[in-house]
Short mmCIF file of C-alpha atoms in Angstrom, two decimals:
data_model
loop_
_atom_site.label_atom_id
_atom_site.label_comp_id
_atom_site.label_asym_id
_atom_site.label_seq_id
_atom_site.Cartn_x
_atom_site.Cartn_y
_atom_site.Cartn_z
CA UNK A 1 9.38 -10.25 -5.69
CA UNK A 2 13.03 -9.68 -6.47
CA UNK A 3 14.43 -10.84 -10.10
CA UNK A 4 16.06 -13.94 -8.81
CA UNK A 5 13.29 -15.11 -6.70
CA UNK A 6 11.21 -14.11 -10.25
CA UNK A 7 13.52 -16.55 -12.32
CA UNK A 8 13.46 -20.02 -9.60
CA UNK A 9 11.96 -23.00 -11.10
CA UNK A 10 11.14 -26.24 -9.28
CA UNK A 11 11.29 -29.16 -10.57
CA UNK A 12 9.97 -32.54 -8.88
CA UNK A 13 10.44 -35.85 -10.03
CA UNK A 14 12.14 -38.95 -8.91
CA UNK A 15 13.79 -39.69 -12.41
CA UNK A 16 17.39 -38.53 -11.47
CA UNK A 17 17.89 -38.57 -15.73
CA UNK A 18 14.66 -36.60 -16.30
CA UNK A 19 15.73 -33.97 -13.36
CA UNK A 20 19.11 -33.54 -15.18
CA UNK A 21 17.72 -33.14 -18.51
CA UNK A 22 15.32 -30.56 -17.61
CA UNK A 23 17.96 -28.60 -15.08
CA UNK A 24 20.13 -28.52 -17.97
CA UNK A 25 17.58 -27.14 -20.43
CA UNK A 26 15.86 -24.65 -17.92
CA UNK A 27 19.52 -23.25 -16.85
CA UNK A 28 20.29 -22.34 -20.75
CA UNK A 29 17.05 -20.43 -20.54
CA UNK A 30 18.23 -18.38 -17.62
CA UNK A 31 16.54 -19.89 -14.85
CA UNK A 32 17.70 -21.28 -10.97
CA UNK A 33 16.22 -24.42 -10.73
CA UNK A 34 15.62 -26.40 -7.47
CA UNK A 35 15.85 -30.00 -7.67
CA UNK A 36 13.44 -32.29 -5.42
CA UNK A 37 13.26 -35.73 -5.71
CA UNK A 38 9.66 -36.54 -3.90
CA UNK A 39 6.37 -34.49 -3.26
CA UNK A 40 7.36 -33.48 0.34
CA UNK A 41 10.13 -31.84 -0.65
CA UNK A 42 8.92 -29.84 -3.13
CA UNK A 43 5.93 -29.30 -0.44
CA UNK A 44 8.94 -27.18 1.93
CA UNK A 45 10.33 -25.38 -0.94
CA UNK A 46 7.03 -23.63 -2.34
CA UNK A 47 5.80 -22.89 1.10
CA UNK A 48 8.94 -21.65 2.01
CA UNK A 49 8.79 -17.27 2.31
CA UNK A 50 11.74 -17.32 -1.03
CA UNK A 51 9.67 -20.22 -2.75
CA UNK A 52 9.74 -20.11 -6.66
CA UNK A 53 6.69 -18.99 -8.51
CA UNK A 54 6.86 -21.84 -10.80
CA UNK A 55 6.91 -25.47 -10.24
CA UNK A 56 6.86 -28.54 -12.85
CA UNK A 57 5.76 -31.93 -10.70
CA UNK A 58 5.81 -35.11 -11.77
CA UNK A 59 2.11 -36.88 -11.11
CA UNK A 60 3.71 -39.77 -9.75
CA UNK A 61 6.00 -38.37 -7.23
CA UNK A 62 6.36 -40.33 -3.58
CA UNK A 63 5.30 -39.53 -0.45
CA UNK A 64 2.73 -36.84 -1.94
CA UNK A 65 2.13 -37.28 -5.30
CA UNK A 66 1.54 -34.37 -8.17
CA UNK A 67 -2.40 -34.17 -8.01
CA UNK A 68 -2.19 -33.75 -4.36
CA UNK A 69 0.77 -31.41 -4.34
CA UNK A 70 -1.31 -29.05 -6.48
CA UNK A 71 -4.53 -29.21 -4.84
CA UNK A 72 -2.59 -28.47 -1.22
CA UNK A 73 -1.16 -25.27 -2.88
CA UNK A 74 -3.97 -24.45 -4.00
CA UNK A 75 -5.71 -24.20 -0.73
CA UNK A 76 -3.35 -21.76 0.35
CA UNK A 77 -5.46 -18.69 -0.63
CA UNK A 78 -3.55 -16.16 1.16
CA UNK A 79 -0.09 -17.61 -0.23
CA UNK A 80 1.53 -16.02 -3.22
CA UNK A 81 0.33 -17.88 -6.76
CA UNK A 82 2.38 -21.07 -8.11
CA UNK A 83 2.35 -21.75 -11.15
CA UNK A 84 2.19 -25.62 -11.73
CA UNK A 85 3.45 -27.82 -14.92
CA UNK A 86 2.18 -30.93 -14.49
CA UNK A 87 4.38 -34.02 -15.87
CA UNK A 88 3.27 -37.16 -16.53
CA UNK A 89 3.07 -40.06 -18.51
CA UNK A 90 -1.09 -40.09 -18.96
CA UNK A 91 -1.96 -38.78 -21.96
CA UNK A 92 -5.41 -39.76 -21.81
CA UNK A 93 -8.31 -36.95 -21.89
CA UNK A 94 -9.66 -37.74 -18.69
CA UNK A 95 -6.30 -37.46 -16.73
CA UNK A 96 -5.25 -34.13 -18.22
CA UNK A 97 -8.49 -33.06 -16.74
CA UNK A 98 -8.05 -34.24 -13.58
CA UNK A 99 -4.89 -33.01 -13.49
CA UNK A 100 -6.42 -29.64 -14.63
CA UNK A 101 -9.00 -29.53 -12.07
CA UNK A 102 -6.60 -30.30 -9.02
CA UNK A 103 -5.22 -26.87 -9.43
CA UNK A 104 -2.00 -27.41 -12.56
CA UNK A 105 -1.93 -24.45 -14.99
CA UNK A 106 -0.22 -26.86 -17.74
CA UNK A 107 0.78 -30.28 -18.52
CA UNK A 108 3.88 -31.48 -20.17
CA UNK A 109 3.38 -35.30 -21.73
CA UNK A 110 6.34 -37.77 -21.15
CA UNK A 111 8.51 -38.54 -22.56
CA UNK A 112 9.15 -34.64 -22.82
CA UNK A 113 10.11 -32.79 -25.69
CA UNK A 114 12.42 -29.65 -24.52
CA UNK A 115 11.08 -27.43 -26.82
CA UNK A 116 7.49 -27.83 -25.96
CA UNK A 117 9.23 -27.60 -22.32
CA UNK A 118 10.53 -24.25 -23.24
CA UNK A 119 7.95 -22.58 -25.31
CA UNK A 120 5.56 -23.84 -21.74
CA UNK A 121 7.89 -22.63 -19.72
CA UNK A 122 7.88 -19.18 -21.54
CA UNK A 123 4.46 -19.28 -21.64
CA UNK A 124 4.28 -19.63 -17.90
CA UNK A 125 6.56 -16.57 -17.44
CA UNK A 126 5.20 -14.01 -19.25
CA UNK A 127 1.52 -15.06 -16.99
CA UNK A 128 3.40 -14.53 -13.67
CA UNK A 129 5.33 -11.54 -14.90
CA UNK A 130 1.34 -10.38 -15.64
CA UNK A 131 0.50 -11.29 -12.27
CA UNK A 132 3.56 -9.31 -10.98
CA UNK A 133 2.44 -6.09 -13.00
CA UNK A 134 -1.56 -6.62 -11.80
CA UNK A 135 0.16 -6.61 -7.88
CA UNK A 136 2.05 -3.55 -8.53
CA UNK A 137 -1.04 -1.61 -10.01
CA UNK A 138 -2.94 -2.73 -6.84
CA UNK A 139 -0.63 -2.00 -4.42
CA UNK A 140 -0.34 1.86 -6.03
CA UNK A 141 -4.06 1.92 -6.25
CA UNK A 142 -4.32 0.90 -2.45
CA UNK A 143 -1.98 3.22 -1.52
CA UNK A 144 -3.41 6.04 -3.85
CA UNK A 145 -7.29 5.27 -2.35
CA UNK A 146 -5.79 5.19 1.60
CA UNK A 147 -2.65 7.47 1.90
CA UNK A 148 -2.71 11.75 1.54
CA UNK A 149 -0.94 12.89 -1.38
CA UNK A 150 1.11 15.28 0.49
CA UNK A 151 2.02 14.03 3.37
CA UNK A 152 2.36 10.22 2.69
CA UNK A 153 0.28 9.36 5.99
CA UNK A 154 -3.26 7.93 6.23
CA UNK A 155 -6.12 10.38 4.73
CA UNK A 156 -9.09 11.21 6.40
CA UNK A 157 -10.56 8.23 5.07
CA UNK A 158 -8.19 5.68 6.27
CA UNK A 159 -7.83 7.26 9.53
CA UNK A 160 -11.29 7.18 10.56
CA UNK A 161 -11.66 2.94 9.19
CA UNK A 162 -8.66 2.38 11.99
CA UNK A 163 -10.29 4.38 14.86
CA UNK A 164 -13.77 2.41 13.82
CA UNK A 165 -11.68 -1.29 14.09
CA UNK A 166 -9.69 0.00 16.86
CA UNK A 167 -13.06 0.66 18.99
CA UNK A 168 -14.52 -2.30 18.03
CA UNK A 169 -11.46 -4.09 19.48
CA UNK A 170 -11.26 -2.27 22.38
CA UNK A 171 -15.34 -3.07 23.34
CA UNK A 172 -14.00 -7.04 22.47
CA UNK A 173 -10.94 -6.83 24.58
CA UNK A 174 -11.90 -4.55 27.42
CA UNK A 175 -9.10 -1.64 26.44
CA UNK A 176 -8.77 1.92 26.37
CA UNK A 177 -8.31 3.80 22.81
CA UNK A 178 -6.74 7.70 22.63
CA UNK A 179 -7.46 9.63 20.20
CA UNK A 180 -5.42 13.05 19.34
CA UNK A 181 -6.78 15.84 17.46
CA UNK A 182 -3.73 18.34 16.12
CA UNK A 183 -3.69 21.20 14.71
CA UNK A 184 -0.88 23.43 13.19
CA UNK A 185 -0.81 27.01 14.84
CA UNK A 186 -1.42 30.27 12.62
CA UNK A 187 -0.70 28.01 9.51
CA UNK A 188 -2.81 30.40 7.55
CA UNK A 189 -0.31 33.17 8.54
CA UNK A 190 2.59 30.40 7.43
CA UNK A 191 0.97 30.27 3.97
CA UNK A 192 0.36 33.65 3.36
CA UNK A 193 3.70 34.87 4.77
CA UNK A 194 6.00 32.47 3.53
CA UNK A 195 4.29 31.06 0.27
CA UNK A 196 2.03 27.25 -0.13
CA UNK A 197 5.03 25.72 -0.81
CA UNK A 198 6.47 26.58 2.28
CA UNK A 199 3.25 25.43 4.25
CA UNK A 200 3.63 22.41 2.78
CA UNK A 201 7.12 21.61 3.58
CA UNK A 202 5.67 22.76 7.38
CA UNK A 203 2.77 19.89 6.63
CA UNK A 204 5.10 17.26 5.46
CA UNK A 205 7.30 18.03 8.01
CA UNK A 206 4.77 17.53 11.13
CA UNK A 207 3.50 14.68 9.78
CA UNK A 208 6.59 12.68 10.06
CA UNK A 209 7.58 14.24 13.28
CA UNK A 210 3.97 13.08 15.00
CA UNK A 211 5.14 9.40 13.17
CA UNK A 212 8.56 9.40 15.04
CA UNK A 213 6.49 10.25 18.95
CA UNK A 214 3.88 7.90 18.38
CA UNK A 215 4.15 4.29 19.54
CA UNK A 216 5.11 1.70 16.68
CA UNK A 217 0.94 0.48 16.62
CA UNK A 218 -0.45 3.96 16.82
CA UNK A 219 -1.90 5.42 13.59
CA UNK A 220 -1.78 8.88 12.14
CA UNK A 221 -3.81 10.32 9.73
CA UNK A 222 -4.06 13.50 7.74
CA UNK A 223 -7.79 15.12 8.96
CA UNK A 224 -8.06 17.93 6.60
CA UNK A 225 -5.92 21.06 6.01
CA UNK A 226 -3.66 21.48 8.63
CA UNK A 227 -5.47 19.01 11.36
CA UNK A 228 -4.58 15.46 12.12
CA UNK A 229 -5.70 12.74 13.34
CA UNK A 230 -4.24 9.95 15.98
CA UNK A 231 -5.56 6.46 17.09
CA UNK A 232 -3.79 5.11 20.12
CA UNK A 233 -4.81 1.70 20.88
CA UNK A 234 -4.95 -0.02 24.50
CA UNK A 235 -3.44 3.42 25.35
CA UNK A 236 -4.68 5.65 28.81
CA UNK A 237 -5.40 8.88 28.81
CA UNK A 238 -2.43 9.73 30.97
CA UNK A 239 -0.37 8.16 28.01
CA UNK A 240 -2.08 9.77 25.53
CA UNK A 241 -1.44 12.54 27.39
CA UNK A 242 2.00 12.07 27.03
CA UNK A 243 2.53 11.26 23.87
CA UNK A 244 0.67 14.64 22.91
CA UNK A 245 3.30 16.54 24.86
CA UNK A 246 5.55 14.84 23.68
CA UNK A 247 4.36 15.93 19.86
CA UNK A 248 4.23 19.73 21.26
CA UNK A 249 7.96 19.81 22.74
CA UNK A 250 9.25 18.33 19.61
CA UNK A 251 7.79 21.07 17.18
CA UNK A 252 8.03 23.75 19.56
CA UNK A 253 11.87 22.93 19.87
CA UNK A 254 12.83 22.46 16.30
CA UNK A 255 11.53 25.45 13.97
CA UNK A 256 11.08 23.74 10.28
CA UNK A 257 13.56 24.62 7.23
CA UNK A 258 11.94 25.45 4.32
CA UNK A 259 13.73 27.29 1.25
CA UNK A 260 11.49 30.33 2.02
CA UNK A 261 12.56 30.34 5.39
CA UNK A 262 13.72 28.86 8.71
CA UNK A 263 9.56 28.91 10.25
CA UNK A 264 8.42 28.12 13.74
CA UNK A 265 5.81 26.43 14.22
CA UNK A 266 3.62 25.02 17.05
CA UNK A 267 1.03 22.47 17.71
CA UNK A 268 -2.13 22.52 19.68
CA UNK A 269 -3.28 19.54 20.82
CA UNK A 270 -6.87 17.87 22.15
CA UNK A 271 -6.52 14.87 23.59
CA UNK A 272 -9.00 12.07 24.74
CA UNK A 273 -9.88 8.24 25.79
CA UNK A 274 -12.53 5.73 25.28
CA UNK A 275 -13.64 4.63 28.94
CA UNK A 276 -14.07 0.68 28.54
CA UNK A 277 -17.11 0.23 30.18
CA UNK A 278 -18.35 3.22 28.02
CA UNK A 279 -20.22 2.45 24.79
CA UNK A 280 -18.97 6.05 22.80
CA UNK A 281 -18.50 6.03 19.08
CA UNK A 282 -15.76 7.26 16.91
CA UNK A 283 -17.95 10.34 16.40
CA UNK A 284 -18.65 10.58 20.07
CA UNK A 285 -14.37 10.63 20.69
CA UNK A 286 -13.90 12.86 17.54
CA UNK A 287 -15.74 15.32 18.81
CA UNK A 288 -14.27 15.34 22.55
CA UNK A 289 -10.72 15.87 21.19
CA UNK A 290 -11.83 18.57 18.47
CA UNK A 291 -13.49 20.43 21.51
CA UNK A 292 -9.90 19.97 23.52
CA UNK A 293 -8.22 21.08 20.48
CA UNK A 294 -10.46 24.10 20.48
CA UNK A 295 -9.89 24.96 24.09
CA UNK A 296 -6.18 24.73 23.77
CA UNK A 297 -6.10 27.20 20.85
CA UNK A 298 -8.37 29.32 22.89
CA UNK A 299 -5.74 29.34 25.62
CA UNK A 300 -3.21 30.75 23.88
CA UNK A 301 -1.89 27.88 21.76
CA UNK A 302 0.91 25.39 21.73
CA UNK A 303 -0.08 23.38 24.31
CA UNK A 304 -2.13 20.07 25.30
CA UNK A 305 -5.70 19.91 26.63
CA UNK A 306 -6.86 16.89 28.12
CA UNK A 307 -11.21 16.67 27.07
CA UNK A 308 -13.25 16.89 29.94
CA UNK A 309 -15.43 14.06 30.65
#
C-alpha cells in the first residue's frame, strides 16, 4: 500500500456541518479525506482497488446505514482490512455493542469532541500501520519458504506443489501437462575452473533465461544443484518440445559473462507429457524426463530428448 493510499480517510455522514468539521480536523493531521454523504457511497469507495484503510460512518446514514455498512465489509474476507469508526448519537451500552459486533473497531459519541477524534484516529493508525508491517513479514516469509535463494525462481519445493495442482487440473479439464527436466553441462568443470562464484553467476543466469522461453503460465523451478525443473500446462509434447529447444539455442548462442570469465555453457534437456486419458503421477512424469535428460547427456550433450513412451 503506497503512503497516500496509507493516509485516506473516509468519512460518511449526511451532516454537511459534521463532514466539514471533521475534514477540517483530519486534514491538519495529515490525512486525504473522502467525503460521502450516504452509505452507498461510501459502499463504492472502500470496495474500490485505491479504497482507504480507514473509514468513520455515521450509524444513521441513508440508503445503507452504518451497522450494515460494516457488517458488508466485513464479509469481504479476501478484501484488504478497513478499519471502521463508528459515529453515532447512541450512547447506550447495548448499542455500542451492537455496533461492536457488526464488525466497527471504534466508536466516536456525538456530538464529537475532536480531540477524542484525533487521539482515535491515531489510535487507528498506528493498528493498520501494524497490520502493514505483519503483511510485509508474511510476504518475505512466503517468499523465503517457496523461492531458491540463489536464483530467485521456485525451489524444489514449490516446483513440485505446481506440477501436483497442475495434474490435478489437467485429469479435471482433460489437458496435456509438459514437464522439462534441465540440466547445466560440465557445471562441475565450470566451478572448479572458473571459481563458485562464477557457477553461480552461470546458475542465476540460466534461470532467468529458461523464464524469458517459457510461456507467461509455465513455471520454473530450481530442482537441485544445477537441474531444473519446468511445468507446462495444457501444453503438447510437440510444444514442449519446442520450448526445450528453444531453451538449448538460447544458451548455446549466448556464452554467460561472469567477472572470472566470458563461460559457455550448454543445456541438456529431457522432455515429456502427461497423456490425458493416462492416470501418471508427478513422480511417474519426473522420472520420464530425468531418464530423457539422462539420454541426452549420454548423447553427447546440448541437446533435447523427447522420453519415450
Amino acid at each position: 500500500m503506497s503512503d497516500e493510499i496509507r493516509r485516506r480517510v473516509l468519512i460518511a455522514d449526511d451532516d454537511p456541518v459534521m463532514n466539514r468539521m471533521l475534514q477540517a480536523t483530519l486534514q491538519k493531521m495529515g490525512h486525504e479525506v473522502i467525503v460521502c454523504l450516504n452509505g452507498e457511497m461510501a459502499w463504492q469507495h472502500l470496495t474500490a482497488p485505491d479504497a482507504p484503510p480507514m473509514a468513520i460512518l455515521d450509524w444513521g446514514l441513508p440508503d445503507m446505514d452504518g451497522i450494515e455498512l460494516c457488517c458488508r465489509l466485513r464479509q469481504r474476507e479476501d478484501a484488504p482490512y478497513v478499519y471502521i469508526v463508528l459515529l453515532t448519537a447512541r450512547g447506550e451500552r447495548d448499542d455500542l455493542i451492537k455496533g461492536l459486533e457488526a464488525g466497527a473497531d471504534d466508536y466516536l459519541i456525538k456530538p464529537c469532541d475532536l480531540e477524542e477524534l484525533k487521539v482515535r484516529v491515531r489510535a487507528g493508525q498506528r493498528i493498520l500501520d501494524l497490520q502493514s508491517k505483519l503483511l510485509m513479514a508474511q510476504a518475505a516469509l512466503q517468499e523465503q519458504a517457496t523461492h531458491d535463494a540463489l536464483t530467485g525462481i521456485w525451489n524444489r519445493g514449490a516446483v513440485l506443489e505446481m506440477l501436483h495442482r497442475e495434474l490435478d487440473r489437467a485429469r479435471r479439464d482433460q489437458q496435456p501437462v509438459g514437464v522439462i527436466m534441465a540440466d547445466v553441462d560440465h557445471f562441475k568443470s565450470i566451478n572448479d575452473n572458473f571459481g563458485h562464484q562464477a557457477g553461480d553467476v552461470v546458475l542465476r543466469d540460466v534461470a532467468q533465461r529458461i523464464k524469458t522461453c517459457l510461456r507467461a503460465y509455465d513455471a520454473v523451478g530450481r530442482y537441485g544443484g544445477e537441474e531444473f525443473l519446468m511445468v507446462l500446462p495444457k501444453c503438447m509434447a510437440s510444444t514442449a518440445v519446442e520450448i526445450a529447444e528453444r531453451i538449448r539455442a538460447n544458451m548455446a548462442s549466448h556464452p554467460v559473462k561472469t567477472e572470472a570469465a566470458t563461460i559457455p555453457a550448454t543445456m541438456s534437456l529431457g522432455v515429456v507429457a502427461s497423456i490425458v486419458e493416462s492416470e501418471i503421477n508427478e513422480q511417474q512424469l519426473i522420472g520420464a524426463a530425468d531418464a530423457a535428460l539422462y539420454k541426452a547427456k549420454q548423447s553427447g550433450r546440448n541437446r533435447v530428448i523427447m522420453a519415450e513412451g
